[in-house]
Short mmCIF file of C-alpha atoms in Angstrom, two decimals:
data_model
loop_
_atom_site.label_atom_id
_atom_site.label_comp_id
_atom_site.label_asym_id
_atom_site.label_seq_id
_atom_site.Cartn_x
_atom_site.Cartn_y
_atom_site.Cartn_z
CA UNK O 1 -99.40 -36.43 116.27
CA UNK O 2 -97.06 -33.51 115.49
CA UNK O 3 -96.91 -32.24 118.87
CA UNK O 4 -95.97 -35.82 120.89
CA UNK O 5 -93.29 -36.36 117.48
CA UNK O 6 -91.63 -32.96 118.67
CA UNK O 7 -91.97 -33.64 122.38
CA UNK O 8 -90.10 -37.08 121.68
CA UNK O 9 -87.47 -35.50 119.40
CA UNK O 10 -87.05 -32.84 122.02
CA UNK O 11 -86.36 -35.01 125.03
CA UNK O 12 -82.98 -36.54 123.98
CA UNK O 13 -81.73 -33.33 123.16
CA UNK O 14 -82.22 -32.03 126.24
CA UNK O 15 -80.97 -35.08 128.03
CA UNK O 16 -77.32 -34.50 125.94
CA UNK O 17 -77.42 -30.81 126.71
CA UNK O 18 -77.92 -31.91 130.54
CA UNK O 19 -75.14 -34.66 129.86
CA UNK O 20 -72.53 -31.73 128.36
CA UNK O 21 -72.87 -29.55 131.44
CA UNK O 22 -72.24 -31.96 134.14
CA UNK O 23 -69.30 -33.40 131.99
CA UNK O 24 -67.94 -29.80 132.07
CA UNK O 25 -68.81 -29.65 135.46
CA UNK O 26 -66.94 -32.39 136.24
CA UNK O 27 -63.75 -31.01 134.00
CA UNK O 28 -63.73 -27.67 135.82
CA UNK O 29 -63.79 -29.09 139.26
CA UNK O 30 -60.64 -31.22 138.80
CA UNK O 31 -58.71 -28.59 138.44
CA UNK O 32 -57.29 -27.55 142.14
CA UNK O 33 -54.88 -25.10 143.41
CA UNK O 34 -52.06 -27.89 143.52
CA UNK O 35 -52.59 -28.77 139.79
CA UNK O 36 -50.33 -27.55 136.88
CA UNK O 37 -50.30 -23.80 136.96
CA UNK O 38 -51.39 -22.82 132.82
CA UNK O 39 -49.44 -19.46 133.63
CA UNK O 40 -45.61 -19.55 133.48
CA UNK O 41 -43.46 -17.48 136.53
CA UNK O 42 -40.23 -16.93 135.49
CA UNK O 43 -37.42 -15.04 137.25
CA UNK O 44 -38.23 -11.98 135.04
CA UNK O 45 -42.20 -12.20 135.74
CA UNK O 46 -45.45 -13.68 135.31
CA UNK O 47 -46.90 -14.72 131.90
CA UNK O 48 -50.75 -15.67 130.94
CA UNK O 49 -51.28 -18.47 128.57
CA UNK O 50 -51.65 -17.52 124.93
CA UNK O 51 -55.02 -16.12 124.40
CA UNK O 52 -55.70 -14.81 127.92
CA UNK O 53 -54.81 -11.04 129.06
CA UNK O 54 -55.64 -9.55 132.44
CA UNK O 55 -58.84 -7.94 132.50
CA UNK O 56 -60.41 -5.03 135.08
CA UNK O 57 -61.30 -5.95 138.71
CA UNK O 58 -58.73 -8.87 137.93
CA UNK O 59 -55.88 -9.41 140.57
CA UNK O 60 -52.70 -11.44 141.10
CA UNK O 61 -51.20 -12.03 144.66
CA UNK O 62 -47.49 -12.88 145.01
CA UNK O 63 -45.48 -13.99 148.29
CA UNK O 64 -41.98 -13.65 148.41
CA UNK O 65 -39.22 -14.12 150.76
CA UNK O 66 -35.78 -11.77 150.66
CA UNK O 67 -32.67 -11.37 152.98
CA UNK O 68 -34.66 -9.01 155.59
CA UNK O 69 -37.51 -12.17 155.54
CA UNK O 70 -41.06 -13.16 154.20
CA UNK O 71 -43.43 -10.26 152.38
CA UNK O 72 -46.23 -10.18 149.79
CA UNK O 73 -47.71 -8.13 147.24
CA UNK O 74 -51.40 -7.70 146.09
CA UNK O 75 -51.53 -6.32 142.42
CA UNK O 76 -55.20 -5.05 141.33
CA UNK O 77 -56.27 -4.34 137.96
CA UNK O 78 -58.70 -1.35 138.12
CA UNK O 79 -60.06 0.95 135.15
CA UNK O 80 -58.02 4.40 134.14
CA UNK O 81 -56.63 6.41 136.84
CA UNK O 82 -55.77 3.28 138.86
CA UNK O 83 -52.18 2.11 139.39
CA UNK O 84 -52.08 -0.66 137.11
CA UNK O 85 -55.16 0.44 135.03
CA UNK O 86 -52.10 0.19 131.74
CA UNK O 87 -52.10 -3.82 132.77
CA UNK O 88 -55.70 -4.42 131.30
CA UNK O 89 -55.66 -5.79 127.94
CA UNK O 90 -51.88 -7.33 128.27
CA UNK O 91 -50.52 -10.96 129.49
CA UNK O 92 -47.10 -10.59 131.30
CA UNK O 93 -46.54 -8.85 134.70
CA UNK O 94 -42.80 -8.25 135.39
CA UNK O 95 -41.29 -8.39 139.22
CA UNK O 96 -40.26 -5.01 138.83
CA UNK O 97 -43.46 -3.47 137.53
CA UNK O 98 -45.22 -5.35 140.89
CA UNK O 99 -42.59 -3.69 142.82
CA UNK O 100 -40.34 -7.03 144.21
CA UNK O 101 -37.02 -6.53 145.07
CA UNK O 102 -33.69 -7.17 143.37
CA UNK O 103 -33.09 -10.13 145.45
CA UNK O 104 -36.80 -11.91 145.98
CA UNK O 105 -37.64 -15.56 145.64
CA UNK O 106 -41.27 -16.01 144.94
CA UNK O 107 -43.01 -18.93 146.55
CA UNK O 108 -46.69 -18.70 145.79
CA UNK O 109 -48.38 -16.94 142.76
CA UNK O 110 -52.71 -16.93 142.54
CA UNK O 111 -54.04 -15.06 139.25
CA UNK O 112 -57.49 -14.38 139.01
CA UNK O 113 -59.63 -16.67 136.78
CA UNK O 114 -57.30 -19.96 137.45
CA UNK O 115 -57.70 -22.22 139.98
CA UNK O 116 -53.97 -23.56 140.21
CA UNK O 117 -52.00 -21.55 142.49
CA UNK O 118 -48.29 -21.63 142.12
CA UNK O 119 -46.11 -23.19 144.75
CA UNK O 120 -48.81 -26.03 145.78
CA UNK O 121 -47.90 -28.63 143.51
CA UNK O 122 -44.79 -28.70 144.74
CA UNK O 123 -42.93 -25.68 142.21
CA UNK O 124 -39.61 -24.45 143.48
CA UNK O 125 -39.35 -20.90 144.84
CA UNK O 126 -38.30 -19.00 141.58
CA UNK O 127 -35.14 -16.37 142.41
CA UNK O 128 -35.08 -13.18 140.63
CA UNK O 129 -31.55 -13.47 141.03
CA UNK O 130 -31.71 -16.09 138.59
CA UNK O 131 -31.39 -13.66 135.95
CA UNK O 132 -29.35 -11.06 137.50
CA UNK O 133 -26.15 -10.00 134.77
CA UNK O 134 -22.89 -10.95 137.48
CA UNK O 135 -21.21 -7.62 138.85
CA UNK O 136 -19.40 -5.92 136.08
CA UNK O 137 -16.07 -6.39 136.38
CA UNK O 138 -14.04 -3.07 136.44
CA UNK O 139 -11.60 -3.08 133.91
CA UNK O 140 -7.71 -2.96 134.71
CA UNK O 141 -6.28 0.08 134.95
CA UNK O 142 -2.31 -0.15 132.80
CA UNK O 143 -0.13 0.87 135.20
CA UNK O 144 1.27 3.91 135.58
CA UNK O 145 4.94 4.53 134.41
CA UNK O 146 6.02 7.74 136.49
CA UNK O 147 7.81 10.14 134.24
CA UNK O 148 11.86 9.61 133.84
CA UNK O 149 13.66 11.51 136.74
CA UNK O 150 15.81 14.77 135.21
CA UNK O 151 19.21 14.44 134.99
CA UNK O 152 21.06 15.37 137.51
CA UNK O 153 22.86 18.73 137.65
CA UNK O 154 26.59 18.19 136.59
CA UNK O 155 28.96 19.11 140.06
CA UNK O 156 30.57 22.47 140.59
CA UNK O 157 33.81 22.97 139.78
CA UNK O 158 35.76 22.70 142.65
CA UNK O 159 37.13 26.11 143.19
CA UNK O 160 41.18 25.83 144.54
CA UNK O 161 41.85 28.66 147.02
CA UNK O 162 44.97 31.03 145.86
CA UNK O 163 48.22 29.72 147.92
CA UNK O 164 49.27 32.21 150.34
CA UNK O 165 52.09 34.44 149.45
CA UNK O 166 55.30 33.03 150.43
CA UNK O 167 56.97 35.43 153.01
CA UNK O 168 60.41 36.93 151.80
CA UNK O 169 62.86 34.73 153.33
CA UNK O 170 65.26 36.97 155.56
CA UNK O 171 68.93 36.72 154.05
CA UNK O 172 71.04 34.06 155.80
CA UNK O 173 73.96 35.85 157.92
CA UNK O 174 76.84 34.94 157.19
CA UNK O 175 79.00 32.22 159.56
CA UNK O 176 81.77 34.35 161.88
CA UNK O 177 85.09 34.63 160.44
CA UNK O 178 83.33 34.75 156.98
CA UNK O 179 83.98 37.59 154.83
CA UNK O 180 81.18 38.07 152.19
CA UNK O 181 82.53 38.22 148.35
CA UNK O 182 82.25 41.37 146.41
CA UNK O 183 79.25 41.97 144.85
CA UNK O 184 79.52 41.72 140.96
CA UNK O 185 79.79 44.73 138.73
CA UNK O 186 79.78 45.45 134.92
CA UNK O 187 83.19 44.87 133.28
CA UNK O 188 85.27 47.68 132.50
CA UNK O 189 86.92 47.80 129.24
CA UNK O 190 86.78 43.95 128.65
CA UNK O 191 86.68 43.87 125.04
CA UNK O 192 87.68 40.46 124.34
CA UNK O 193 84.91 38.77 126.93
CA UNK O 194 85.52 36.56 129.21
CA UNK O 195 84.36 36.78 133.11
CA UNK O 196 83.77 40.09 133.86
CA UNK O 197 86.08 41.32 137.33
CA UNK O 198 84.26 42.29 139.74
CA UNK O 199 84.60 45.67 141.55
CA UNK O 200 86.49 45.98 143.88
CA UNK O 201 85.11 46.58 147.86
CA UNK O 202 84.42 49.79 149.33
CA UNK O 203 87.47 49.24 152.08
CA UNK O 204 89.94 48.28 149.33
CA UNK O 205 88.67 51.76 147.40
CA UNK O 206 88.93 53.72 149.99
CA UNK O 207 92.48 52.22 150.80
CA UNK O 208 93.76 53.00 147.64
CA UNK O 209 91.58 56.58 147.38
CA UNK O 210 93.30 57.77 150.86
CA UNK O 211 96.94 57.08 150.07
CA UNK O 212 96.35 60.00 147.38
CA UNK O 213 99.27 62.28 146.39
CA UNK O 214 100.92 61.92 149.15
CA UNK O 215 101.51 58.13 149.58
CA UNK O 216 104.50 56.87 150.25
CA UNK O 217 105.98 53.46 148.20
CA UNK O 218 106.14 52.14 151.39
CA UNK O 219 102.64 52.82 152.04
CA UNK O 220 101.70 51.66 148.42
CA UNK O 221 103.36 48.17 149.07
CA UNK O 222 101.15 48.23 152.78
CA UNK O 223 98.08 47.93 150.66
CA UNK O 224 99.29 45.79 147.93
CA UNK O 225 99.98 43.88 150.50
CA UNK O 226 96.74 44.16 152.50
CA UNK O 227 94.86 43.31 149.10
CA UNK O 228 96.99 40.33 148.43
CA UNK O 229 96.10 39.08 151.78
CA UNK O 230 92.68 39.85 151.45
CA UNK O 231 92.00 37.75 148.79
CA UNK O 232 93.51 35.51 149.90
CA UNK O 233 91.29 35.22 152.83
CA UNK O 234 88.86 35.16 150.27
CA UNK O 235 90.15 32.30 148.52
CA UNK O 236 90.93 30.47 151.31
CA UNK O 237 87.16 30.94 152.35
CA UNK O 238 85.90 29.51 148.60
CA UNK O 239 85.78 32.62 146.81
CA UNK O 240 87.15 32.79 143.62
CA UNK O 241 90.82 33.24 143.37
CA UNK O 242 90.92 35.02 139.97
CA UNK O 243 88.03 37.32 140.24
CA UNK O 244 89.60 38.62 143.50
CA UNK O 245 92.76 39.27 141.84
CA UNK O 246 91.35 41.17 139.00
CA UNK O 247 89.82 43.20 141.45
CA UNK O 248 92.92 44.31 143.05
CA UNK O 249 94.71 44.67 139.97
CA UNK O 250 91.76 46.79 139.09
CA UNK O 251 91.88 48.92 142.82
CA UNK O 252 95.56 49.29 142.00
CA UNK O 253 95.24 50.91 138.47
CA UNK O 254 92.48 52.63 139.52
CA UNK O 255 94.65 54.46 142.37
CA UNK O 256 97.50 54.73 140.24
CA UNK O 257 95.94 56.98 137.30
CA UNK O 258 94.27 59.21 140.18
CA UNK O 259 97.55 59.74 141.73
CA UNK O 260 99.05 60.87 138.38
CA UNK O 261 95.71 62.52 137.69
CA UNK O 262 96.69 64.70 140.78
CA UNK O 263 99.84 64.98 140.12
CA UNK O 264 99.36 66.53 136.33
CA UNK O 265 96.53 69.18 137.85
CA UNK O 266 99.18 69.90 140.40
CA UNK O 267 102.07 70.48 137.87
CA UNK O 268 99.68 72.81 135.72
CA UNK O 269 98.40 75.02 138.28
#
């Protein structure tokens, strides 16, 4: 009895285990490469769903498409001493750390362990670019504001060349017929001022000089007369009438004290 009681107990158990499998069965093979991926690629990487981590012999393969065209890139997870041996244990894989350029688009992802493959259920290339931080932009440089110009050197005094000396001007001749005026002399016992008489010309001295002792009155009253003429030549020519005068007055006394001059040495010796 105990044996066919635990036979018939045993039965439906096994008939529920059989049930679970096939139902999980069923659940893993609806799952195809164009379902929802469970991993997230982003434009910075890939990421594992929370829980899951890469493990050895694993793998991801990426295709990607750049300016120069379409490439790929196989990424294997091996044991220490292996390229990406330091991906074991951890759940994101960065573009850069697979080695995809600055400017890739990836189109298809497949990670070992999951059937969905990205970019067959109809996922958008995802750009790296996406994420790229714009250019810098260079800051403006202030301008430049050249230094003031230095002042500008004050002129040079205009240096005036010396005038020329003036030539001496030759002494104007005198018209013919003219008879030049007596040159002025210092007056001779003119004690009360006035205008000094000028001395008389060397023709009228000598006159006077050579009628000496032995003049005549007749030849005394010959050069009175001559001097009286004389000036008044020289008057008529625009000399002055007085100053020739007192010159002949002055020729006149003068001859008259040498004559008695003379004549007193004469008596003595």
């Amino acid at each position: 009895m105990s044996r066919r009681r635990t036979a018939l107990l045993t039965a439906p158990a096994a008939a529920a285990a059989a049930a679970l499998t096939l139902v999980g069965a069923a659940t893993s093979a609806s799952a195809g490469s164009d379902s929802p991926t469970p991993y997230r690629v982003t434009p910075t990487g890939l990421e594992l769903p929370a829980g899951d981590v890469f493990e050895v012999h694993g793998h991801v393969n990426v295709v990607y498409t750049t300016a120069a065209g379409r490439a790929s890139r196989n990424v294997h997870v091996e044991g220490p001493g292996t390229p990406y041996a330091d991906l074991a244990g951890t759940s994101t894989l960065t573009w850069d750390r697979a080695g995809l350029p600055a400017d890739a688009c990836v189109t298809w992802v497949q990670v070992a362990g999951y059937d969905e493959h990205h970019g067959e259920g109809g996922q958008a290339p995802v750009c790296r670019t996406a994420t790229t931080p714009p250019p810098a932009v260079p800051p403006v440089a202030p301008p430049v504001t050249p230094p003031p110009a230095p002042p500008a050197a004050p002129p040079a005094p205009e240096i005036t060349p010396p005038a020329p000396p003036t030539p001496p001007t030759a002494p104007t001749p005198a018209p013919a017929g003219e008879v030049p005026g007596p040159s002025p002399v210092a007056e001779v016992g003119n004690e009360g001022g006035g205008t000094p008489s000028p001395a008389p010309s060397p023709t009228e001295r000598s006159e006077v000089l050579a009628a000496g002792d032995d003049a005549t009155p007749a030849s005394r009253a010959q050069v009175r007369a001559a001097t009286q003429e004389r000036s008044e030549v020289l008057a008529a020519t625009g000399a002055r009438t007085g100053t020739l005068v007192a010159a002949g007055a002055l020729a006149l006394a003068l001859g008259a004290g040498l004559v008695t001059w003379r004549r007193r040495r004469a008596a003595e010796s």
